[in-house]
Coordinates of C-alpha atoms in Angstrom, one line a residue:
M1 CA -18.1 -146.5 79.5
E2 CA -15.2 -148.2 77.8
L3 CA -12.6 -145.9 79.3
T4 CA -14.0 -146.5 82.7
A5 CA -13.7 -150.3 82.2
K6 CA -10.2 -149.8 81.0
A7 CA -9.4 -147.8 84.1
V8 CA -10.7 -150.6 86.3
G9 CA -8.5 -153.1 84.5
Q10 CA -5.5 -150.9 84.8
L11 CA -6.2 -150.4 88.6
A12 CA -6.2 -154.2 88.9
L13 CA -2.9 -154.3 87.1
V14 CA -1.2 -151.5 89.1
S15 CA -2.6 -152.5 92.5
R16 CA -1.8 -156.2 92.1
S17 CA -4.4 -156.8 94.7
E18 CA -6.2 -160.1 94.6
V19 CA -9.0 -158.7 96.8
Y20 CA -9.7 -155.8 94.4
A21 CA -9.7 -158.0 91.3
K22 CA -11.9 -160.7 92.8
F23 CA -14.4 -158.0 94.1
E24 CA -14.7 -156.4 90.6
I25 CA -15.1 -159.8 89.0
Q26 CA -17.8 -160.9 91.4
K27 CA -19.6 -157.6 91.0
A28 CA -19.6 -157.8 87.2
I29 CA -20.9 -161.4 87.4
E30 CA -23.7 -160.3 89.7
W31 CA -24.6 -157.6 87.1
L32 CA -24.7 -160.2 84.3
N33 CA -26.9 -162.6 86.4
G34 CA -29.2 -159.9 87.8
E35 CA -32.3 -158.3 86.2
R36 CA -32.2 -157.4 82.5
H37 CA -30.8 -153.9 82.8
E38 CA -28.9 -153.6 79.6
G39 CA -26.6 -150.8 80.7
K40 CA -25.3 -152.8 83.7
R41 CA -24.9 -155.9 81.5
H42 CA -22.9 -153.9 79.0
A43 CA -20.7 -152.4 81.7
A44 CA -20.2 -155.9 83.2
V45 CA -19.0 -157.3 79.9
L46 CA -16.6 -154.5 79.4
I47 CA -15.2 -154.8 82.9
L48 CA -14.8 -158.5 82.6
R49 CA -13.0 -158.1 79.3
E50 CA -10.5 -155.6 80.8
L51 CA -9.9 -157.8 83.8
A52 CA -9.3 -160.8 81.6
L53 CA -6.6 -158.7 79.8
Y54 CA -5.0 -157.0 82.8
A55 CA -5.5 -159.6 85.6
P56 CA -5.8 -163.0 83.9
T57 CA -4.6 -164.9 86.9
Y58 CA -7.6 -163.9 88.9
F59 CA -10.0 -164.0 85.9
F60 CA -9.2 -167.6 84.7
P61 CA -10.8 -169.5 87.7
T62 CA -14.1 -167.8 87.0
S63 CA -14.0 -168.3 83.2
A64 CA -15.9 -171.6 83.5
I65 CA -19.0 -169.5 84.2
F66 CA -18.9 -168.1 80.7
F67 CA -17.8 -171.2 78.7

């Protein structure tokens, strides 16, 4: 699961597409706020971590949700 999240982060870096990064961020946030399916929540946290590392420009505006 960690390698998949890393691949999502690297895709966001290589593609430099705001649409892709924002789509993945919104999907991960939905998984965190949805029903308590721990597998999805874990995947969402891993994906958000990688997007914060590889696409911080797109992640920063949504960081207020977490802090």
